[in-house]
Amino acid sequence: MEEAETDARPVRRKAPPTIYDVAKLTGFSASTVSRALNKPGRINAKTEQRIRDAAASIGYQLNPMARALPTGRTDTMAVLISDITNPVYLQLLRGAEHVATSSELTLVFAESQEDPALELSTARRLLPSVDGMLLFGSRLTDDQILDLAEIKPVVLANREVEGVPAIVPEVTVGIRQAVDHLQSLGHRSIGYVSGPATSWMNRRRWEVVFESAVARGLTVVEIPIGDATMAGGEAALPRVLASGVTAVLTYNDLVALGLLRTARAARIDVPGGLSIVGFDNVFGADLTTPTLTSIGTPSTEVGEAAMRRLLGELDREAEAAAGLLETSLVVRESTGPPGAA
């Protein structure tokens, strides 16, 4: 049987339209077309719109890298987050994306997987190709962040470094509400299940928990864990029980959910045998049994404010007021009087 002939001819792809195609279509010079597309407001509004309509009709798209040559701008921003599995970072990213899209900017993001070395190398690779960078929950040292900020504008979220712009929600209000809530239920000994040792926000939350508990005459202990995930929360249960506390606040909701699940599997009553307070009030905190009491964080608003601050650093627009970004306690079923049935 003869083999079927195959067409080995290479596929010829049509070249993308260029600025000269737009010029030919409109009858304007290439320089006029370039001004209309790259520098809005520099020519007559009618002419500019006519050129833009023509460019759209043939599928012409601006090349941000080519545009960056004369202007030094790529209209691209980067976001580097420490853990993409944490819903909080997705909320931060969504807020930043909302502002970037409304400003006609492209947003690229990468994850460091809680690894400071990976975060630093990724940031160094991204910075030359973008106009500025947001670092969400950075695990870098202060000096490393300052070095990056000397290359391109950098704005932090959920982290503070002197000399670098930052957007940080006020955790004091929510934590004090949580400690007051536990005290009112009758708890006298509480724990804080802490997050990554390299996390600035973890240290800040522990400081406020400690100060709030001591000010109210409560016994408080820090309970470190391996990682701030559900698995980390599950592994924390033996330490929580050994500490003798009757209630815990956790670094985030993932830890709280893991602890809650393991406690129930061990037939420990929540909240009677152990009250649990999460942090961030992520999606799903109200879907557990029992539902999770959590300190809510305005993460989407933090992401929006951080991106606006970055645009302000680039003189793209006036820096917008972030408003009051405070945490607040959301009381649900995972907290109750100690020893209750």
XYZ file of N, CA and C in Angstrom, residues 35-289:
765
model
N 2.760 59.383 17.364
C 2.350 60.319 18.416
C 0.923 60.012 18.884
N 0.040 59.681 17.936
C -1.356 59.402 18.284
C -1.477 58.164 19.169
N -0.660 57.151 18.891
C -0.776 55.890 19.604
C 0.052 55.846 20.887
N 1.179 56.545 20.884
C 2.085 56.468 22.017
C 2.003 57.650 22.972
N 1.523 58.794 22.471
C 1.476 59.992 23.303
C 0.118 60.669 23.153
N -0.913 60.110 23.755
C -2.256 60.674 23.639
C -2.291 62.141 24.047
N -3.091 62.914 23.301
C -3.250 64.319 23.626
C -2.264 65.239 22.936
N -1.344 64.678 22.151
C -0.325 65.509 21.499
C -0.765 66.037 20.144
N -1.822 65.455 19.572
C -2.318 65.916 18.277
C -3.821 66.140 18.370
N -4.408 66.620 17.278
C -5.840 66.886 17.226
C -6.631 65.641 17.643
N -7.656 65.859 18.485
C -8.418 64.737 19.033
C -9.096 63.912 17.947
N -9.639 64.596 16.912
C -10.305 63.863 15.830
C -9.314 62.994 15.069
N -8.149 63.584 14.793
C -7.111 62.839 14.073
C -6.642 61.646 14.897
N -6.455 61.873 16.186
C -6.007 60.800 17.058
C -7.004 59.648 17.076
N -8.279 59.970 17.173
C -9.299 58.929 17.215
C -9.372 58.174 15.900
N -9.226 58.911 14.792
C -9.252 58.269 13.474
C -8.105 57.259 13.345
N -6.931 57.657 13.817
C -5.772 56.773 13.745
C -5.960 55.560 14.647
N -6.486 55.770 15.858
C -6.711 54.663 16.779
C -7.741 53.675 16.229
N -8.788 54.209 15.604
C -9.812 53.342 15.006
C -9.218 52.512 13.869
N -8.371 53.152 13.076
C -7.741 52.439 11.957
C -6.814 51.340 12.469
N -6.050 51.661 13.510
C -5.140 50.672 14.089
C -5.918 49.473 14.621
N -7.036 49.750 15.277
C -7.850 48.663 15.818
C -8.450 47.814 14.703
N -8.809 48.456 13.588
C -9.472 47.735 12.496
C -8.560 46.709 11.834
N -7.240 46.944 11.869
C -6.318 45.987 11.243
C -5.561 45.157 12.285
N -5.926 45.341 13.542
C -5.332 44.518 14.595
C -3.954 44.942 15.014
N -3.618 46.224 14.806
C -2.300 46.696 15.238
C -2.256 46.803 16.755
N -1.174 46.316 17.356
C -0.994 46.397 18.794
C 0.350 47.021 19.113
N 0.344 47.866 20.149
C 1.589 48.493 20.567
C 2.534 47.452 21.148
N 3.787 47.614 20.874
C 4.829 46.770 21.457
C 5.394 47.497 22.667
N 5.087 47.029 23.885
C 5.537 47.767 25.056
C 7.047 47.866 25.171
N 7.773 46.862 24.668
C 9.229 46.924 24.741
C 9.776 47.990 23.784
N 9.187 48.052 22.586
C 9.632 49.062 21.632
C 9.254 50.455 22.124
N 8.092 50.550 22.734
C 7.650 51.829 23.255
C 8.571 52.307 24.374
N 9.138 51.386 25.098
C 9.976 51.752 26.225
C 11.292 52.378 25.806
N 11.715 52.123 24.544
C 13.004 52.657 24.106
C 13.067 54.174 24.187
N 12.118 54.925 23.582
C 12.200 56.382 23.671
C 11.653 56.936 24.982
N 10.744 56.230 25.644
C 10.079 56.796 26.817
C 10.653 56.289 28.128
N 11.323 55.135 28.103
C 11.798 54.539 29.339
C 10.697 53.849 30.119
N 9.486 53.771 29.566
C 8.349 53.159 30.247
C 7.847 51.952 29.460
N 7.473 50.922 30.178
C 6.917 49.725 29.543
C 5.419 49.599 29.775
N 4.869 50.430 30.657
C 3.467 50.326 31.073
C 3.174 48.943 31.645
N 4.177 48.359 32.257
C 4.047 47.047 32.877
C 4.531 47.126 34.323
N 3.737 46.580 35.233
C 4.100 46.533 36.646
C 4.223 45.073 37.077
N 5.053 44.838 38.073
C 5.241 43.482 38.589
C 4.740 43.388 40.023
N 4.195 42.218 40.348
C 3.813 41.902 41.720
C 4.498 40.601 42.096
N 5.190 40.620 43.220
C 5.861 39.415 43.700
C 5.243 39.040 45.041
N 4.661 37.843 45.100
C 3.982 37.389 46.315
C 4.725 36.190 46.892
N 4.554 35.984 48.202
C 5.333 34.939 48.857
C 4.680 33.558 48.815
N 3.351 33.502 48.633
C 2.688 32.191 48.654
C 1.368 32.265 47.900
N 1.324 31.718 46.710
C 0.124 31.811 45.877
C -1.005 30.925 46.397
N -0.702 29.979 47.279
C -1.755 29.120 47.814
C -2.552 29.802 48.925
N -2.056 30.920 49.421
C -2.753 31.651 50.477
C -3.777 32.589 49.849
N -5.072 32.414 50.128
C -6.103 33.250 49.499
C -5.908 34.747 49.729
N -5.217 35.128 50.792
C -4.991 36.549 51.067
C -4.228 37.204 49.921
N -3.242 36.500 49.404
C -2.431 37.080 48.338
C -3.224 37.210 47.042
N -4.171 36.322 46.831
C -5.033 36.457 45.662
C -5.916 37.693 45.788
N -6.369 38.002 47.010
C -7.150 39.206 47.229
C -6.296 40.457 47.015
N -5.070 40.435 47.517
C -4.146 41.549 47.289
C -3.902 41.742 45.795
N -3.679 40.620 45.109
C -3.420 40.671 43.673
C -4.624 41.206 42.914
N -5.808 40.798 43.313
C -7.024 41.277 42.646
C -7.157 42.792 42.799
N -6.876 43.309 43.975
C -6.940 44.753 44.187
C -5.948 45.499 43.308
N -4.718 44.987 43.235
C -3.701 45.620 42.404
C -4.078 45.551 40.927
N -4.609 44.415 40.503
C -5.011 44.238 39.105
C -6.133 45.201 38.731
N -7.062 45.430 39.637
C -8.174 46.351 39.363
C -7.656 47.748 39.040
N -6.712 48.243 39.831
C -6.151 49.577 39.596
C -5.304 49.593 38.334
N -4.522 48.533 38.118
C -3.669 48.481 36.927
C -4.506 48.469 35.657
N -5.569 47.688 35.641
C -6.429 47.606 34.458
C -7.100 48.943 34.174
N -7.607 49.604 35.215
C -8.277 50.891 35.019
C -7.294 51.962 34.553
N -6.001 51.743 34.786
C -4.965 52.681 34.343
C -4.320 52.239 33.035
N -4.894 51.206 32.403
C -4.400 50.664 31.129
C -2.954 50.187 31.235
N -2.656 49.494 32.318
C -1.331 48.940 32.528
C -1.399 47.419 32.517
N -0.295 46.796 32.192
C -0.182 45.343 32.237
C 0.457 44.951 33.558
N -0.102 43.922 34.191
C 0.416 43.452 35.471
C 0.936 42.034 35.321
N 2.175 41.804 35.722
C 2.740 40.456 35.740
C 3.040 40.104 37.190
N 2.921 38.815 37.523
C 3.204 38.449 38.905
C 3.984 37.144 38.967
N 4.678 36.969 40.073
C 5.450 35.758 40.311
C 5.346 35.416 41.789
N 5.692 34.169 42.116
C 5.604 33.683 43.490
C 6.978 33.232 43.954
N 7.289 33.507 45.221
C 8.593 33.113 45.755
C 8.543 31.842 46.591
N 7.344 31.296 46.828
C 7.176 30.052 47.579
C 7.806 30.129 48.970
N 7.689 31.292 49.605
C 8.223 31.518 50.958
C 9.743 31.350 51.019
N 10.408 31.481 49.881
C 11.858 31.290 49.810
C 12.524 32.647 49.543
N 13.219 33.223 50.528
C 13.834 34.540 50.332
C 14.836 34.576 49.173
N 15.605 33.499 48.991
C 16.585 33.471 47.905
C 15.892 33.503 46.548
N 14.793 32.736 46.415
C 14.036 32.736 45.172
C 13.378 34.093 44.952
N 12.884 34.690 46.025
C 12.254 36.008 45.903
C 13.248 37.039 45.385
N 14.451 37.032 45.917
C 15.460 38.012 45.504
C 15.858 37.822 44.050
N 16.113 36.585 43.649
C 16.529 36.338 42.264
C 15.411 36.672 41.287
N 14.163 36.363 41.657
C 13.025 36.678 40.793
C 12.846 38.177 40.661
N 12.963 38.895 41.766
C 12.824 40.353 41.730
C 13.895 40.977 40.843
N 15.101 40.488 40.936
C 16.197 41.030 40.122
C 15.983 40.757 38.635
N 15.370 39.623 38.312
C 15.099 39.329 36.899
C 13.956 40.189 36.355
N 12.955 40.456 37.200
C 11.782 41.185 36.735
C 12.018 42.690 36.609
N 12.747 43.261 37.546
C 12.841 44.717 37.625
C 13.292 45.411 36.340
N 14.284 44.896 35.590
C 14.698 45.606 34.375
C 13.605 45.700 33.307
N 12.581 44.834 33.394
C 11.560 44.771 32.341
C 10.260 45.474 32.706
N 10.191 46.059 33.898
C 8.944 46.689 34.346
C 9.233 48.106 34.825
N 8.155 48.868 35.026
C 8.306 50.241 35.513
C 8.419 50.299 37.028
N 7.832 49.341 37.710
C 7.875 49.323 39.165
C 7.388 47.988 39.683
N 7.536 47.776 40.998
C 7.215 46.469 41.566
C 6.525 46.604 42.912
N 5.533 45.726 43.127
C 4.897 45.562 44.422
C 5.429 44.283 45.059
N 5.817 44.368 46.314
C 6.234 43.189 47.069
C 5.185 42.931 48.137
N 4.472 41.824 48.013
C 3.410 41.479 48.950
C 3.924 40.445 49.951
N 3.995 40.838 51.225
C 4.451 39.908 52.253
C 5.887 39.483 52.037
N 6.756 40.423 51.681
C 8.135 40.082 51.333
C 8.876 39.414 52.488
N 9.702 38.421 52.154
C 10.544 37.732 53.133
C 12.001 38.187 53.038
N 12.272 39.222 52.263
C 13.638 39.716 52.106
C 14.066 40.521 53.327
N 15.363 40.726 53.459
C 15.865 41.596 54.520
C 15.616 43.053 54.138
N 15.698 43.936 55.124
C 15.511 45.358 54.849
C 16.520 45.850 53.824
N 17.785 45.446 53.966
C 18.826 45.907 53.045
C 18.568 45.421 51.621
N 18.104 44.200 51.478
C 17.813 43.680 50.139
C 16.689 44.471 49.477
N 15.658 44.803 50.251
C 14.548 45.590 49.706
C 15.018 46.990 49.330
N 15.852 47.598 50.156
C 16.385 48.926 49.849
C 17.235 48.901 48.581
N 17.986 47.828 48.387
C 18.789 47.692 47.162
C 17.887 47.625 45.930
N 16.791 46.866 46.018
C 15.865 46.770 44.888
C 15.224 48.122 44.600
N 14.895 48.868 45.653
C 14.237 50.167 45.487
C 15.142 51.198 44.851
N 16.452 50.946 44.845
C 17.375 51.855 44.162
C 17.380 51.631 42.655
N 16.888 50.464 42.219
C 16.852 50.151 40.785
C 15.584 50.696 40.150
N 14.440 50.387 40.718
C 13.134 50.835 40.231
C 12.248 51.125 41.448
N 11.168 51.911 41.278
C 10.253 52.140 42.388
C 9.672 50.836 42.923
N 9.671 50.696 44.234
C 9.148 49.515 44.913
C 8.178 49.979 45.992
N 7.035 49.316 46.098
C 6.069 49.570 47.166
C 5.774 48.250 47.856
N 5.722 48.292 49.179
C 5.475 47.098 49.978
C 4.024 47.031 50.429
N 3.541 45.825 50.634
C 2.247 45.597 51.275
C 2.447 44.549 52.352
N 1.854 44.786 53.526
C 1.984 43.884 54.674
C 3.434 43.739 55.128
N 4.178 44.826 54.991
C 5.590 44.835 55.404
C 6.047 46.279 55.475
N 6.893 46.590 56.439
C 7.435 47.941 56.542
C 8.954 47.907 56.513
N 9.537 48.831 55.756
C 10.975 49.053 55.731
C 11.178 50.566 55.677
N 11.945 51.108 56.576
C 12.143 52.550 56.607
C 12.756 53.040 55.294
N 12.102 54.033 54.696
C 12.587 54.593 53.437
C 11.913 54.027 52.211
N 11.054 53.018 52.379
C 10.348 52.399 51.245
C 8.844 52.571 51.465
N 8.099 53.076 50.469
C 6.647 53.234 50.636
C 5.980 51.899 50.947
N 4.998 51.934 51.848
C 4.350 50.688 52.259
C 2.884 50.930 52.603
N 2.074 49.907 52.341
C 0.667 49.902 52.738
C 0.478 48.720 53.692
N 0.169 49.027 54.947
C 0.038 47.986 55.966
C -1.266 48.196 56.720
N -2.160 47.207 56.725
C -3.393 47.352 57.509
C -3.080 47.404 58.996
N -3.877 48.153 59.739
C -3.681 48.270 61.178
C -4.264 47.037 61.865
N -3.385 46.209 62.432
C -3.834 44.950 63.038
C -4.257 45.118 64.488
N -3.897 46.239 65.102
C -4.125 46.406 66.540
C -5.601 46.300 66.905
N -6.455 46.977 66.143
C -7.882 47.003 66.464
C -8.471 45.601 66.457
N -8.241 44.848 65.386
C -8.818 43.510 65.275
C -8.304 42.561 66.337
N -7.005 42.628 66.630
C -6.432 41.727 67.640
C -6.975 42.065 69.028
N -7.061 43.337 69.345
C -7.614 43.711 70.655
C -9.062 43.260 70.789
N -9.812 43.381 69.707
C -11.200 42.898 69.736
C -11.242 41.398 70.000
N -10.316 40.659 69.375
C -10.290 39.203 69.555
C -9.922 38.834 70.987
N -8.920 39.509 71.549
C -8.508 39.218 72.926
C -9.625 39.588 73.901
N -10.268 40.734 73.680
C -11.405 41.120 74.530
C -12.527 40.091 74.436
N -12.769 39.608 73.228
C -13.821 38.608 73.012
C -13.519 37.340 73.792
N -12.292 36.850 73.719
C -11.923 35.625 74.431
C -11.979 35.830 75.938
N -11.525 36.991 76.403
C -11.586 37.277 77.835
C -13.031 37.316 78.328
N -13.914 37.911 77.532
C -15.323 38.010 77.930
C -15.989 36.639 78.008
N -15.455 35.673 77.248
C -15.993 34.313 77.269
C -15.485 33.515 78.472
N -14.462 34.056 79.155
C -13.936 33.380 80.339
C -12.554 32.784 80.178
N -11.910 32.995 79.031
C -10.566 32.451 78.821
C -9.534 33.274 79.600
N -8.609 32.584 80.228
C -7.559 33.254 80.997
C -6.164 32.915 80.477
N -6.075 31.930 79.615
C -4.787 31.520 79.049
C -4.966 31.290 77.553
N -4.263 32.093 76.756
C -4.414 32.010 75.303
C -3.061 31.795 74.635
N -3.101 31.288 73.413
C -1.878 31.065 72.650
C -1.936 31.753 71.304
N -0.754 31.975 70.735
C -0.653 32.500 69.369
C 0.126 31.483 68.551
N -0.545 30.857 67.587
C 0.112 29.901 66.694
C 0.749 30.718 65.585
N 2.064 30.846 65.641
C 2.768 31.823 64.805
C 3.056 31.319 63.403
N 3.389 32.275 62.516
C 3.671 31.990 61.115
C 5.164 31.923 60.832
N 5.555 32.159 59.577
C 6.966 32.060 59.194
C 7.848 33.021 59.989
N 9.028 32.537 60.383
C 9.956 33.367 61.152
C 10.436 34.566 60.354
N 10.417 34.454 59.013
C 10.881 35.547 58.154
C 9.783 36.559 57.837
N 8.578 36.340 58.373
C 7.448 37.214 58.067
C 7.411 38.401 59.020
N 7.498 39.610 58.459
C 7.382 40.831 59.258
C 6.001 40.905 59.890
N 4.963 40.579 59.122
C 3.599 40.652 59.632
C 3.378 39.652 60.766
N 4.016 38.498 60.700
C 3.900 37.529 61.789
C 4.446 38.118 63.077
N 5.608 38.745 62.988
C 6.197 39.349 64.186
C 5.310 40.466 64.735
N 4.746 41.267 63.832
C 3.877 42.358 64.260
C 2.629 41.821 64.959
N 2.032 40.789 64.421
C 0.828 40.228 65.035
C 1.127 39.643 66.409
N 2.245 38.949 66.540
C 2.608 38.386 67.846
C 2.834 39.491 68.868
N 3.501 40.581 68.475
C 3.738 41.699 69.401
C 2.422 42.254 69.944
N 1.441 42.420 69.047
C 0.157 42.992 69.475
C -0.626 42.001 70.320
N -0.596 40.710 69.951
C -1.264 39.697 70.765
C -0.667 39.691 72.174
N 0.644 39.684 72.251
C 1.331 39.648 73.545
C 0.971 40.873 74.396
N 1.100 42.061 73.788
C 0.810 43.293 74.529
C -0.648 43.336 74.991
N -1.564 42.924 74.120
C -2.982 42.970 74.449
C -3.321 42.005 75.576
N -2.747 40.805 75.523
C -3.032 39.803 76.553
C -2.478 40.239 77.908
N -1.233 40.702 77.934
C -0.606 41.121 79.186
C -1.361 42.294 79.796
N -1.798 43.239 78.958
C -2.532 44.410 79.450
C -3.850 44.018 80.108
N -4.368 42.851 79.753
C -5.648 42.401 80.304
C -5.482 41.333 81.375
N -4.240 41.113 81.784
C -3.980 40.154 82.852
C -4.100 38.708 82.437
N -3.989 38.422 81.138
C -4.104 37.053 80.638
C -2.721 36.421 80.476
N -2.656 35.110 80.599
C -1.437 34.370 80.287
C -1.402 34.125 78.784
N -0.240 34.341 78.172
C -0.142 34.178 76.724
C 1.158 33.465 76.379
N 1.119 32.609 75.358
C 2.291 31.861 74.934
C 2.319 31.803 73.414
N 3.519 31.870 72.839
C 3.677 31.719 71.383
C 3.940 30.252 71.070
N 3.241 29.733 70.052
C 3.370 28.336 69.653
C 3.848 28.301 68.205
N 5.148 28.144 67.956
C 5.672 28.153 66.583
C 5.323 26.880 65.830
N 5.172 27.020 64.494
C 4.896 25.858 63.646
C 5.832 25.888 62.444
N 5.815 24.812 61.676
C 6.718 24.709 60.542
C 6.370 25.617 59.389
N 5.108 25.640 58.985
C 4.707 26.482 57.862
C 3.267 26.929 58.054
N 2.942 28.068 57.431
C 1.639 28.708 57.647
C 0.595 28.182 56.671
N 0.370 26.883 56.685
C -0.586 26.229 55.801
C -1.545 25.386 56.637
N -2.524 24.769 55.967
C -3.421 23.876 56.690
C -2.641 22.713 57.302
N -1.656 22.218 56.572
C -0.833 21.131 57.105
C -0.084 21.578 58.354
N 0.391 22.811 58.334
C 1.066 23.348 59.506
C 0.127 23.456 60.692
N -1.123 23.856 60.421
C -2.111 23.930 61.486
C -2.441 22.562 62.058
N -2.519 21.568 61.188
C -2.800 20.206 61.642
C -1.679 19.702 62.547
N -0.447 19.980 62.145
C 0.706 19.508 62.923
C 0.850 20.248 64.250
N 0.199 21.392 64.385
C 0.352 22.207 65.594
C -0.476 21.700 66.769
N -1.460 20.830 66.524
C -2.378 20.443 67.593
C -1.675 19.888 68.840
N -0.710 18.970 68.730
C -0.058 18.466 69.951
C 0.585 19.580 70.773
N 1.204 20.558 70.117
C 1.833 21.663 70.848
C 0.781 22.542 71.506
N -0.317 22.767 70.813
C -1.391 23.575 71.385
C -1.932 22.909 72.641
N -2.174 21.595 72.579
C -2.709 20.877 73.740
C -1.697 20.861 74.886
N -0.415 20.683 74.555
C 0.625 20.631 75.590
C 0.796 21.977 76.286
N 0.468 23.063 75.597
C 0.636 24.398 76.191
C -0.371 24.677 77.295
N -1.489 23.950 77.303
C -2.496 24.135 78.334
C -3.427 25.316 78.114
N -3.335 25.983 76.961
C -4.214 27.121 76.702
C -5.617 26.625 76.368
N -6.586 27.500 76.565
C -7.972 27.137 76.230
C -8.448 27.800 74.948
N -7.642 28.729 74.409
C -7.993 29.409 73.158
C -6.722 29.816 72.438
N -6.788 29.860 71.110
C -5.635 30.293 70.326
C -6.058 31.277 69.244
N -5.153 32.211 68.956
C -5.225 33.016 67.749
C -4.160 32.469 66.818
N -4.440 32.389 65.538
C -3.481 31.829 64.592
C -2.992 32.887 63.621
N -1.827 32.636 63.039
C -1.219 33.575 62.095
C -2.127 33.859 60.917
N -2.804 32.847 60.407
C -3.759 33.063 59.314
C -4.875 32.021 59.363
N -5.827 32.166 58.466
C -6.980 31.258 58.461
C -6.611 29.849 58.020
N -5.605 29.707 57.165
C -5.218 28.366 56.732
C -4.753 27.543 57.923
N -3.942 28.137 58.781
C -3.481 27.456 59.993
C -4.676 27.118 60.882
N -5.583 28.099 61.032
C -6.763 27.883 61.878
C -7.622 26.745 61.350
N -7.812 26.682 60.041
C -8.648 25.636 59.448
C -8.013 24.260 59.607
N -6.688 24.189 59.447
C -6.000 22.918 59.658
C -6.099 22.465 61.097
N -5.937 23.402 62.025
C -6.051 23.083 63.450
C -7.466 22.636 63.794
N -8.438 23.322 63.229
C -9.846 22.976 63.478
C -10.161 21.570 62.982
N -9.703 21.255 61.793
C -9.989 19.939 61.216
C -9.369 18.816 62.047
N -8.113 19.009 62.467
C -7.442 17.973 63.245
C -8.042 17.836 64.636
N -8.446 18.947 65.226
C -9.071 18.898 66.547
C -10.371 18.092 66.494
N -11.151 18.325 65.464
C -12.419 17.588 65.332
C -12.146 16.101 65.100
N -11.114 15.803 64.294
C -10.777 14.397 64.047
C -10.332 13.706 65.331
N -9.732 14.486 66.243
C -9.275 13.942 67.523
C -10.380 13.986 68.577
N -11.599 14.318 68.148
C -12.769 14.390 69.019
C -12.600 15.431 70.134
N -11.900 16.503 69.798
C -11.782 17.634 70.720
C -12.860 18.637 70.351
N -13.683 18.984 71.294
C -14.786 19.889 71.008
C -14.275 21.297 70.737
N -14.704 21.846 69.631
C -14.431 23.248 69.302
C -15.794 23.937 69.222
N -16.066 24.898 70.124
C -15.113 25.634 70.959
C -14.999 25.168 72.408
N -15.773 24.167 72.852
C -15.763 23.801 74.266
C -14.401 23.401 74.781
N -13.697 22.540 74.024
C -12.373 22.105 74.443
C -11.267 23.035 73.989
N -11.512 23.790 72.916
C -10.509 24.714 72.393
C -11.211 25.736 71.496
N -11.029 27.009 71.818
C -11.541 28.076 70.950
C -10.455 28.479 69.973
N -10.858 28.729 68.716
C -9.890 29.041 67.654
C -10.305 30.327 66.948
N -9.335 31.249 66.822
C -9.541 32.498 66.082
C -8.539 32.540 64.937
N -9.018 32.678 63.707
C -8.140 32.798 62.552
C -7.780 34.243 62.285
N -7.100 34.442 61.164
C -6.719 35.800 60.775
C -6.834 35.930 59.261
N -7.538 36.962 58.816
C -7.715 37.390 57.420
C -9.140 37.208 56.922
N -9.920 36.309 57.552
C -11.309 36.088 57.145
C -11.408 35.808 55.645
N -10.702 34.775 55.194
C -10.679 34.427 53.778
C -11.972 33.736 53.378
N -12.153 33.601 52.079
C -13.311 32.868 51.560
C -13.274 31.438 52.091
N -14.385 30.971 52.601
C -14.473 29.623 53.135
C -14.419 29.571 54.645
N -14.081 30.689 55.295
C -14.016 30.695 56.756
C -15.381 30.452 57.379
N -16.437 30.797 56.648
C -17.793 30.590 57.163
C -18.441 29.313 56.627
N -17.638 28.456 55.976
C -18.181 27.234 55.399
C -17.792 25.989 56.192
N -17.008 26.167 57.245
C -16.558 25.029 58.044
C -17.596 24.687 59.116
N -17.357 23.574 59.794
C -18.201 23.183 60.924
C -17.294 22.924 62.124
